[in-house]
Amino acid sequence: MDDKILLLKKTMEKGGAVLFTGAGFSVPSGIPDFRSAGGVYDGEFAGYPAEYLLSHDCFEQHPELFFSFYKSKMIYPDAKPNAAHLRFARYEQQGLLVATVTQNIDGLHQRAGAKKVYELHGSVERNYCTRCGARYGLDYVTGKTGIPKCEKCGATVRPDVVLYGECLDDATVTAAVRAVARARTLIVAGTSLSVYPAAGLIDYFSGDNLVLVNKSATPRDGAATLVINGDVAEVAKAL
Protein backbone atom coordinates (compact mmCIF):
# COMPACT_ATOMS: atom_id res chain seq x y z
CA MET A 1 0.00 0.00 0.00
CA ASP A 2 2.85 2.42 0.80
CA ASP A 3 4.23 1.98 -2.71
CA LYS A 4 0.82 2.75 -4.21
CA ILE A 5 0.41 5.85 -2.07
CA LEU A 6 3.84 7.06 -3.14
CA LEU A 7 2.98 6.45 -6.78
CA LEU A 8 -0.30 8.36 -6.42
CA LYS A 9 1.54 11.24 -4.74
CA LYS A 10 4.07 11.43 -7.56
CA THR A 11 1.30 11.26 -10.13
CA MET A 12 -0.57 14.14 -8.48
CA GLU A 13 2.58 16.25 -8.37
CA LYS A 14 2.71 16.15 -12.18
CA GLY A 15 -0.52 18.17 -12.33
CA GLY A 16 -3.33 18.11 -14.86
CA ALA A 17 -5.54 15.85 -12.72
CA VAL A 18 -9.31 15.62 -12.53
CA LEU A 19 -11.10 14.00 -9.58
CA PHE A 20 -14.31 12.00 -10.10
CA THR A 21 -16.16 11.12 -6.87
CA GLY A 22 -19.10 9.04 -5.72
CA ALA A 23 -20.98 8.34 -2.51
CA GLY A 24 -18.04 6.53 -0.88
CA PHE A 25 -16.11 9.79 -0.87
CA SER A 26 -18.50 11.22 1.74
CA VAL A 27 -19.01 8.09 3.85
CA PRO A 28 -16.13 9.09 6.19
CA SER A 29 -18.08 12.33 6.80
CA GLY A 30 -20.98 10.33 8.21
CA ILE A 31 -23.15 10.30 5.09
CA PRO A 32 -24.28 6.76 4.19
CA ASP A 33 -23.86 5.46 0.66
CA PHE A 34 -26.74 4.09 -1.34
CA ARG A 35 -26.45 0.40 -2.09
CA SER A 36 -24.54 -1.19 0.80
CA ALA A 37 -26.14 -2.63 3.93
CA GLY A 38 -27.55 0.25 5.95
CA GLY A 39 -27.39 2.56 2.95
CA VAL A 40 -30.15 4.80 1.67
CA TYR A 41 -31.58 2.09 -0.58
CA ASP A 42 -31.53 -0.63 2.09
CA GLY A 43 -35.15 -1.41 2.96
CA GLU A 44 -38.33 0.56 2.38
CA PHE A 45 -39.84 3.79 3.68
CA ALA A 46 -43.60 3.95 4.20
CA GLY A 47 -43.85 0.83 2.06
CA TYR A 48 -42.07 2.32 -0.96
CA PRO A 49 -38.59 1.67 -2.36
CA ALA A 50 -36.13 4.56 -2.20
CA GLU A 51 -35.87 4.77 -5.98
CA TYR A 52 -39.55 5.72 -6.15
CA LEU A 53 -39.36 8.13 -3.22
CA LEU A 54 -36.54 9.99 -4.97
CA SER A 55 -38.34 10.09 -8.31
CA HIS A 56 -39.97 12.90 -10.26
CA ASP A 57 -43.23 10.96 -10.15
CA CYS A 58 -43.21 10.82 -6.34
CA PHE A 59 -42.38 14.52 -6.11
CA GLU A 60 -45.33 15.35 -8.38
CA GLN A 61 -47.86 12.84 -7.06
CA HIS A 62 -46.95 12.55 -3.36
CA PRO A 63 -44.92 15.64 -2.40
CA GLU A 64 -45.44 15.18 1.35
CA LEU A 65 -44.04 11.65 1.15
CA PHE A 66 -41.19 12.85 -1.06
CA PHE A 67 -40.10 15.57 1.35
CA SER A 68 -40.49 13.30 4.38
CA PHE A 69 -38.02 10.84 2.88
CA TYR A 70 -35.76 13.49 1.36
CA LYS A 71 -35.32 15.42 4.59
CA SER A 72 -34.71 12.31 6.70
CA LYS A 73 -32.41 10.40 4.33
CA MET A 74 -30.70 12.84 1.97
CA ILE A 75 -29.79 15.85 4.11
CA TYR A 76 -26.95 15.76 6.65
CA PRO A 77 -26.47 19.36 7.83
CA ASP A 78 -23.91 18.37 10.47
CA ALA A 79 -21.62 16.53 8.04
CA LYS A 80 -18.22 18.10 7.57
CA PRO A 81 -15.57 17.66 4.85
CA ASN A 82 -13.30 14.71 5.61
CA ALA A 83 -9.58 14.33 4.96
CA ALA A 84 -10.19 13.39 1.31
CA HIS A 85 -12.28 16.52 0.59
CA LEU A 86 -9.64 18.68 2.25
CA ARG A 87 -6.65 17.01 0.58
CA PHE A 88 -7.99 17.31 -2.94
CA ALA A 89 -9.25 20.85 -2.38
CA ARG A 90 -5.66 21.63 -1.40
CA TYR A 91 -4.43 20.02 -4.62
CA GLU A 92 -6.73 22.35 -6.55
CA GLN A 93 -5.39 25.36 -4.65
CA GLN A 94 -1.86 24.23 -5.56
CA GLY A 95 -2.81 24.08 -9.23
CA LEU A 96 -2.37 20.31 -9.44
CA LEU A 97 -6.07 19.43 -9.65
CA VAL A 98 -7.94 20.98 -12.58
CA ALA A 99 -11.50 20.14 -11.54
CA THR A 100 -13.73 17.84 -9.52
CA VAL A 101 -16.65 15.97 -11.06
CA THR A 102 -18.99 14.51 -8.46
CA GLN A 103 -22.11 12.40 -8.26
CA ASN A 104 -22.65 13.64 -4.69
CA ILE A 105 -25.21 16.27 -3.73
CA ASP A 106 -23.85 17.17 -0.28
CA GLY A 107 -21.74 20.20 -1.21
CA LEU A 108 -18.77 18.99 0.85
CA HIS A 109 -16.21 19.55 -1.90
CA GLN A 110 -17.05 23.25 -1.90
CA ARG A 111 -17.10 23.46 1.88
CA ALA A 112 -13.58 22.00 1.85
CA GLY A 113 -12.46 24.86 -0.40
CA ALA A 114 -12.79 23.40 -3.91
CA LYS A 115 -13.85 25.99 -6.48
CA LYS A 116 -14.27 24.16 -9.78
CA VAL A 117 -16.82 21.44 -9.03
CA TYR A 118 -19.22 19.91 -11.53
CA GLU A 119 -22.17 18.44 -9.64
CA LEU A 120 -23.76 15.93 -11.98
CA HIS A 121 -26.73 15.28 -9.71
CA GLY A 122 -27.16 18.78 -8.31
CA SER A 123 -26.92 19.89 -4.69
CA VAL A 124 -29.07 19.93 -1.56
CA GLU A 125 -27.62 23.38 -0.89
CA ARG A 126 -29.67 24.85 -3.76
CA ASN A 127 -33.46 24.94 -3.98
CA TYR A 128 -35.85 26.80 -6.22
CA CYS A 129 -39.52 27.61 -6.70
CA THR A 130 -41.15 25.45 -9.35
CA ARG A 131 -43.23 28.40 -10.58
CA CYS A 132 -41.31 31.67 -10.32
CA GLY A 133 -37.79 30.27 -10.00
CA ALA A 134 -36.97 32.08 -6.73
CA ARG A 135 -33.88 30.61 -5.10
CA TYR A 136 -33.62 29.30 -1.55
CA GLY A 137 -30.86 27.81 0.59
CA LEU A 138 -30.86 24.52 2.44
CA ASP A 139 -32.00 26.10 5.72
CA TYR A 140 -35.23 27.23 4.09
CA VAL A 141 -36.20 23.68 3.17
CA THR A 142 -35.10 22.06 6.44
CA GLY A 143 -36.78 24.81 8.45
CA LYS A 144 -40.21 24.18 6.94
CA THR A 145 -42.63 21.50 8.09
CA GLY A 146 -44.00 19.36 5.30
CA ILE A 147 -43.86 20.81 1.79
CA PRO A 148 -41.78 24.01 1.53
CA LYS A 149 -43.63 26.81 -0.25
CA CYS A 150 -42.28 29.87 -2.02
CA GLU A 151 -42.56 33.14 -0.06
CA LYS A 152 -43.14 35.06 -3.29
CA CYS A 153 -45.78 33.04 -5.14
CA GLY A 154 -46.77 30.15 -2.86
CA ALA A 155 -45.70 27.35 -5.22
CA THR A 156 -43.65 24.35 -4.10
CA VAL A 157 -39.93 24.83 -3.54
CA ARG A 158 -37.93 21.82 -4.69
CA PRO A 159 -34.30 20.78 -4.31
CA ASP A 160 -31.99 21.45 -7.24
CA VAL A 161 -31.12 17.76 -7.50
CA VAL A 162 -31.67 15.30 -10.32
CA LEU A 163 -34.49 12.91 -9.43
CA TYR A 164 -35.18 9.52 -10.99
CA GLY A 165 -36.97 10.13 -14.26
CA GLU A 166 -35.16 13.43 -14.88
CA CYS A 167 -32.23 14.21 -17.15
CA LEU A 168 -28.83 15.48 -16.08
CA ASP A 169 -28.15 19.15 -16.74
CA ASP A 170 -26.66 19.47 -20.24
CA ALA A 171 -24.28 22.31 -19.41
CA THR A 172 -22.88 20.49 -16.37
CA VAL A 173 -22.40 17.24 -18.28
CA THR A 174 -20.71 19.06 -21.18
CA ALA A 175 -18.28 20.82 -18.84
CA ALA A 176 -17.55 17.57 -16.98
CA VAL A 177 -16.91 15.67 -20.21
CA ARG A 178 -14.56 18.41 -21.39
CA ALA A 179 -12.61 18.30 -18.12
CA VAL A 180 -12.29 14.50 -18.18
CA ALA A 181 -11.29 14.45 -21.85
CA ARG A 182 -8.51 16.99 -21.27
CA ALA A 183 -7.17 15.46 -18.03
CA ARG A 184 -3.67 14.04 -17.82
CA THR A 185 -4.70 11.98 -14.80
CA LEU A 186 -8.19 10.89 -13.76
CA ILE A 187 -8.68 9.86 -10.13
CA VAL A 188 -11.94 7.97 -9.63
CA ALA A 189 -12.66 7.74 -5.90
CA GLY A 190 -15.45 6.39 -3.72
CA THR A 191 -17.65 5.00 -6.47
CA SER A 192 -18.51 1.53 -7.69
CA LEU A 193 -18.99 2.95 -11.20
CA SER A 194 -22.42 1.35 -11.40
CA VAL A 195 -24.59 4.47 -11.78
CA TYR A 196 -25.15 5.58 -15.37
CA PRO A 197 -24.97 7.85 -17.23
CA ALA A 198 -22.53 9.42 -14.73
CA ALA A 199 -20.18 6.41 -14.66
CA GLY A 200 -19.91 6.56 -18.45
CA LEU A 201 -18.02 9.84 -18.24
CA ILE A 202 -14.72 8.05 -17.74
CA ASP A 203 -15.06 6.68 -21.28
CA TYR A 204 -14.01 10.14 -22.43
CA PHE A 205 -10.69 9.91 -20.62
CA SER A 206 -7.67 9.39 -22.87
CA GLY A 207 -4.87 10.65 -20.63
CA ASP A 208 -1.90 8.89 -19.10
CA ASN A 209 -3.07 7.73 -15.67
CA LEU A 210 -6.40 6.24 -14.59
CA VAL A 211 -6.39 5.87 -10.80
CA LEU A 212 -9.18 4.04 -8.95
CA VAL A 213 -9.57 4.45 -5.19
CA ASN A 214 -12.42 2.44 -3.68
CA LYS A 215 -12.99 -0.04 -0.88
CA SER A 216 -14.19 -2.72 -3.29
CA ALA A 217 -13.38 -3.68 -6.86
CA THR A 218 -14.99 -1.82 -9.78
CA PRO A 219 -15.72 -2.88 -13.37
CA ARG A 220 -12.88 -0.63 -14.55
CA ASP A 221 -10.06 -1.99 -12.37
CA GLY A 222 -8.53 -3.86 -15.30
CA ALA A 223 -8.15 -0.67 -17.32
CA ALA A 224 -6.56 1.35 -14.50
CA THR A 225 -2.88 2.20 -14.18
CA LEU A 226 -3.25 2.23 -10.38
CA VAL A 227 -5.87 0.63 -8.12
CA ILE A 228 -6.00 1.36 -4.40
CA ASN A 229 -8.56 -0.60 -2.38
CA GLY A 230 -9.12 1.40 0.75
CA ASP A 231 -11.02 4.13 2.54
CA VAL A 232 -10.65 7.42 0.65
CA ALA A 233 -10.06 9.43 3.83
CA GLU A 234 -7.29 7.10 4.98
CA VAL A 235 -5.67 7.27 1.54
CA ALA A 236 -5.85 11.07 1.70
CA LYS A 237 -4.23 11.11 5.14
CA ALA A 238 -1.41 8.95 3.81
CA LEU A 239 -0.89 11.46 0.99
CSV table of C-alpha atoms in Angstrom, one decimal:
chain,number,residue,atom,x,y,z
A,1,MET,CA,0.0,0.0,0.0
A,2,ASP,CA,2.8,2.4,0.8
A,3,ASP,CA,4.2,2.0,-2.7
A,4,LYS,CA,0.8,2.7,-4.2
A,5,ILE,CA,0.4,5.9,-2.1
A,6,LEU,CA,3.8,7.1,-3.1
A,7,LEU,CA,3.0,6.5,-6.8
A,8,LEU,CA,-0.3,8.4,-6.4
A,9,LYS,CA,1.5,11.2,-4.7
A,10,LYS,CA,4.1,11.4,-7.6
A,11,THR,CA,1.3,11.3,-10.1
A,12,MET,CA,-0.6,14.1,-8.5
A,13,GLU,CA,2.6,16.2,-8.4
A,14,LYS,CA,2.7,16.1,-12.2
A,15,GLY,CA,-0.5,18.2,-12.3
A,16,GLY,CA,-3.3,18.1,-14.9
A,17,ALA,CA,-5.5,15.8,-12.7
A,18,VAL,CA,-9.3,15.6,-12.5
A,19,LEU,CA,-11.1,14.0,-9.6
A,20,PHE,CA,-14.3,12.0,-10.1
A,21,THR,CA,-16.2,11.1,-6.9
A,22,GLY,CA,-19.1,9.0,-5.7
A,23,ALA,CA,-21.0,8.3,-2.5
A,24,GLY,CA,-18.0,6.5,-0.9
A,25,PHE,CA,-16.1,9.8,-0.9
A,26,SER,CA,-18.5,11.2,1.7
A,27,VAL,CA,-19.0,8.1,3.9
A,28,PRO,CA,-16.1,9.1,6.2
A,29,SER,CA,-18.1,12.3,6.8
A,30,GLY,CA,-21.0,10.3,8.2
A,31,ILE,CA,-23.2,10.3,5.1
A,32,PRO,CA,-24.3,6.8,4.2
A,33,ASP,CA,-23.9,5.5,0.7
A,34,PHE,CA,-26.7,4.1,-1.3
A,35,ARG,CA,-26.5,0.4,-2.1
A,36,SER,CA,-24.5,-1.2,0.8
A,37,ALA,CA,-26.1,-2.6,3.9
A,38,GLY,CA,-27.5,0.2,5.9
A,39,GLY,CA,-27.4,2.6,2.9
A,40,VAL,CA,-30.2,4.8,1.7
A,41,TYR,CA,-31.6,2.1,-0.6
A,42,ASP,CA,-31.5,-0.6,2.1
A,43,GLY,CA,-35.2,-1.4,3.0
A,44,GLU,CA,-38.3,0.6,2.4
A,45,PHE,CA,-39.8,3.8,3.7
A,46,ALA,CA,-43.6,3.9,4.2
A,47,GLY,CA,-43.9,0.8,2.1
A,48,TYR,CA,-42.1,2.3,-1.0
A,49,PRO,CA,-38.6,1.7,-2.4
A,50,ALA,CA,-36.1,4.6,-2.2
A,51,GLU,CA,-35.9,4.8,-6.0
A,52,TYR,CA,-39.5,5.7,-6.1
A,53,LEU,CA,-39.4,8.1,-3.2
A,54,LEU,CA,-36.5,10.0,-5.0
A,55,SER,CA,-38.3,10.1,-8.3
A,56,HIS,CA,-40.0,12.9,-10.3
A,57,ASP,CA,-43.2,11.0,-10.1
A,58,CYS,CA,-43.2,10.8,-6.3
A,59,PHE,CA,-42.4,14.5,-6.1
A,60,GLU,CA,-45.3,15.3,-8.4
A,61,GLN,CA,-47.9,12.8,-7.1
A,62,HIS,CA,-47.0,12.5,-3.4
A,63,PRO,CA,-44.9,15.6,-2.4
A,64,GLU,CA,-45.4,15.2,1.4
A,65,LEU,CA,-44.0,11.6,1.1
A,66,PHE,CA,-41.2,12.9,-1.1
A,67,PHE,CA,-40.1,15.6,1.4
A,68,SER,CA,-40.5,13.3,4.4
A,69,PHE,CA,-38.0,10.8,2.9
A,70,TYR,CA,-35.8,13.5,1.4
A,71,LYS,CA,-35.3,15.4,4.6
A,72,SER,CA,-34.7,12.3,6.7
A,73,LYS,CA,-32.4,10.4,4.3
A,74,MET,CA,-30.7,12.8,2.0
A,75,ILE,CA,-29.8,15.8,4.1
A,76,TYR,CA,-27.0,15.8,6.7
A,77,PRO,CA,-26.5,19.4,7.8
A,78,ASP,CA,-23.9,18.4,10.5
A,79,ALA,CA,-21.6,16.5,8.0
A,80,LYS,CA,-18.2,18.1,7.6
A,81,PRO,CA,-15.6,17.7,4.9
A,82,ASN,CA,-13.3,14.7,5.6
A,83,ALA,CA,-9.6,14.3,5.0
A,84,ALA,CA,-10.2,13.4,1.3
A,85,HIS,CA,-12.3,16.5,0.6
A,86,LEU,CA,-9.6,18.7,2.2
A,87,ARG,CA,-6.6,17.0,0.6
A,88,PHE,CA,-8.0,17.3,-2.9
A,89,ALA,CA,-9.3,20.9,-2.4
A,90,ARG,CA,-5.7,21.6,-1.4
A,91,TYR,CA,-4.4,20.0,-4.6
A,92,GLU,CA,-6.7,22.4,-6.5
A,93,GLN,CA,-5.4,25.4,-4.7
A,94,GLN,CA,-1.9,24.2,-5.6
A,95,GLY,CA,-2.8,24.1,-9.2
A,96,LEU,CA,-2.4,20.3,-9.4
A,97,LEU,CA,-6.1,19.4,-9.7
A,98,VAL,CA,-7.9,21.0,-12.6
A,99,ALA,CA,-11.5,20.1,-11.5
A,100,THR,CA,-13.7,17.8,-9.5
A,101,VAL,CA,-16.6,16.0,-11.1
A,102,THR,CA,-19.0,14.5,-8.5
A,103,GLN,CA,-22.1,12.4,-8.3
A,104,ASN,CA,-22.6,13.6,-4.7
A,105,ILE,CA,-25.2,16.3,-3.7
A,106,ASP,CA,-23.9,17.2,-0.3
A,107,GLY,CA,-21.7,20.2,-1.2
A,108,LEU,CA,-18.8,19.0,0.8
A,109,HIS,CA,-16.2,19.6,-1.9
A,110,GLN,CA,-17.0,23.3,-1.9
A,111,ARG,CA,-17.1,23.5,1.9
A,112,ALA,CA,-13.6,22.0,1.8
A,113,GLY,CA,-12.5,24.9,-0.4
A,114,ALA,CA,-12.8,23.4,-3.9
A,115,LYS,CA,-13.9,26.0,-6.5
A,116,LYS,CA,-14.3,24.2,-9.8
A,117,VAL,CA,-16.8,21.4,-9.0
A,118,TYR,CA,-19.2,19.9,-11.5
A,119,GLU,CA,-22.2,18.4,-9.6
A,120,LEU,CA,-23.8,15.9,-12.0
A,121,HIS,CA,-26.7,15.3,-9.7
A,122,GLY,CA,-27.2,18.8,-8.3
A,123,SER,CA,-26.9,19.9,-4.7
A,124,VAL,CA,-29.1,19.9,-1.6
A,125,GLU,CA,-27.6,23.4,-0.9
A,126,ARG,CA,-29.7,24.9,-3.8
A,127,ASN,CA,-33.5,24.9,-4.0
A,128,TYR,CA,-35.8,26.8,-6.2
A,129,CYS,CA,-39.5,27.6,-6.7
A,130,THR,CA,-41.1,25.5,-9.4
A,131,ARG,CA,-43.2,28.4,-10.6
A,132,CYS,CA,-41.3,31.7,-10.3
A,133,GLY,CA,-37.8,30.3,-10.0
A,134,ALA,CA,-37.0,32.1,-6.7
A,135,ARG,CA,-33.9,30.6,-5.1
A,136,TYR,CA,-33.6,29.3,-1.6
A,137,GLY,CA,-30.9,27.8,0.6
A,138,LEU,CA,-30.9,24.5,2.4
A,139,ASP,CA,-32.0,26.1,5.7
A,140,TYR,CA,-35.2,27.2,4.1
A,141,VAL,CA,-36.2,23.7,3.2
A,142,THR,CA,-35.1,22.1,6.4
A,143,GLY,CA,-36.8,24.8,8.5
A,144,LYS,CA,-40.2,24.2,6.9
A,145,THR,CA,-42.6,21.5,8.1
A,146,GLY,CA,-44.0,19.4,5.3
A,147,ILE,CA,-43.9,20.8,1.8
A,148,PRO,CA,-41.8,24.0,1.5
A,149,LYS,CA,-43.6,26.8,-0.3
A,150,CYS,CA,-42.3,29.9,-2.0
A,151,GLU,CA,-42.6,33.1,-0.1
A,152,LYS,CA,-43.1,35.1,-3.3
A,153,CYS,CA,-45.8,33.0,-5.1
A,154,GLY,CA,-46.8,30.2,-2.9
A,155,ALA,CA,-45.7,27.4,-5.2
A,156,THR,CA,-43.7,24.3,-4.1
A,157,VAL,CA,-39.9,24.8,-3.5
A,158,ARG,CA,-37.9,21.8,-4.7
A,159,PRO,CA,-34.3,20.8,-4.3
A,160,ASP,CA,-32.0,21.4,-7.2
A,161,VAL,CA,-31.1,17.8,-7.5
A,162,VAL,CA,-31.7,15.3,-10.3
A,163,LEU,CA,-34.5,12.9,-9.4
A,164,TYR,CA,-35.2,9.5,-11.0
A,165,GLY,CA,-37.0,10.1,-14.3
A,166,GLU,CA,-35.2,13.4,-14.9
A,167,CYS,CA,-32.2,14.2,-17.1
A,168,LEU,CA,-28.8,15.5,-16.1
A,169,ASP,CA,-28.1,19.2,-16.7
A,170,ASP,CA,-26.7,19.5,-20.2
A,171,ALA,CA,-24.3,22.3,-19.4
A,172,THR,CA,-22.9,20.5,-16.4
A,173,VAL,CA,-22.4,17.2,-18.3
A,174,THR,CA,-20.7,19.1,-21.2
A,175,ALA,CA,-18.3,20.8,-18.8
A,176,ALA,CA,-17.5,17.6,-17.0
A,177,VAL,CA,-16.9,15.7,-20.2
A,178,ARG,CA,-14.6,18.4,-21.4
A,179,ALA,CA,-12.6,18.3,-18.1
A,180,VAL,CA,-12.3,14.5,-18.2
A,181,ALA,CA,-11.3,14.5,-21.9
A,182,ARG,CA,-8.5,17.0,-21.3
A,183,ALA,CA,-7.2,15.5,-18.0
A,184,ARG,CA,-3.7,14.0,-17.8
A,185,THR,CA,-4.7,12.0,-14.8
A,186,LEU,CA,-8.2,10.9,-13.8
A,187,ILE,CA,-8.7,9.9,-10.1
A,188,VAL,CA,-11.9,8.0,-9.6
A,189,ALA,CA,-12.7,7.7,-5.9
A,190,GLY,CA,-15.5,6.4,-3.7
A,191,THR,CA,-17.7,5.0,-6.5
A,192,SER,CA,-18.5,1.5,-7.7
A,193,LEU,CA,-19.0,3.0,-11.2
A,194,SER,CA,-22.4,1.4,-11.4
A,195,VAL,CA,-24.6,4.5,-11.8
A,196,TYR,CA,-25.1,5.6,-15.4
A,197,PRO,CA,-25.0,7.8,-17.2
A,198,ALA,CA,-22.5,9.4,-14.7
A,199,ALA,CA,-20.2,6.4,-14.7
A,200,GLY,CA,-19.9,6.6,-18.4
A,201,LEU,CA,-18.0,9.8,-18.2
A,202,ILE,CA,-14.7,8.1,-17.7
A,203,ASP,CA,-15.1,6.7,-21.3
A,204,TYR,CA,-14.0,10.1,-22.4
A,205,PHE,CA,-10.7,9.9,-20.6
A,206,SER,CA,-7.7,9.4,-22.9
A,207,GLY,CA,-4.9,10.7,-20.6
A,208,ASP,CA,-1.9,8.9,-19.1
A,209,ASN,CA,-3.1,7.7,-15.7
A,210,LEU,CA,-6.4,6.2,-14.6
A,211,VAL,CA,-6.4,5.9,-10.8
A,212,LEU,CA,-9.2,4.0,-8.9
A,213,VAL,CA,-9.6,4.5,-5.2
A,214,ASN,CA,-12.4,2.4,-3.7
A,215,LYS,CA,-13.0,0.0,-0.9
A,216,SER,CA,-14.2,-2.7,-3.3
A,217,ALA,CA,-13.4,-3.7,-6.9
A,218,THR,CA,-15.0,-1.8,-9.8
A,219,PRO,CA,-15.7,-2.9,-13.4
A,220,ARG,CA,-12.9,-0.6,-14.6
A,221,ASP,CA,-10.1,-2.0,-12.4
A,222,GLY,CA,-8.5,-3.9,-15.3
A,223,ALA,CA,-8.2,-0.7,-17.3
A,224,ALA,CA,-6.6,1.4,-14.5
A,225,THR,CA,-2.9,2.2,-14.2
A,226,LEU,CA,-3.2,2.2,-10.4
A,227,VAL,CA,-5.9,0.6,-8.1
A,228,ILE,CA,-6.0,1.4,-4.4
A,229,ASN,CA,-8.6,-0.6,-2.4
A,230,GLY,CA,-9.1,1.4,0.7
A,231,ASP,CA,-11.0,4.1,2.5
A,232,VAL,CA,-10.6,7.4,0.7
A,233,ALA,CA,-10.1,9.4,3.8
A,234,GLU,CA,-7.3,7.1,5.0
A,235,VAL,CA,-5.7,7.3,1.5
A,236,ALA,CA,-5.8,11.1,1.7
A,237,LYS,CA,-4.2,11.1,5.1
A,238,ALA,CA,-1.4,8.9,3.8
A,239,LEU,CA,-0.9,11.5,1.0
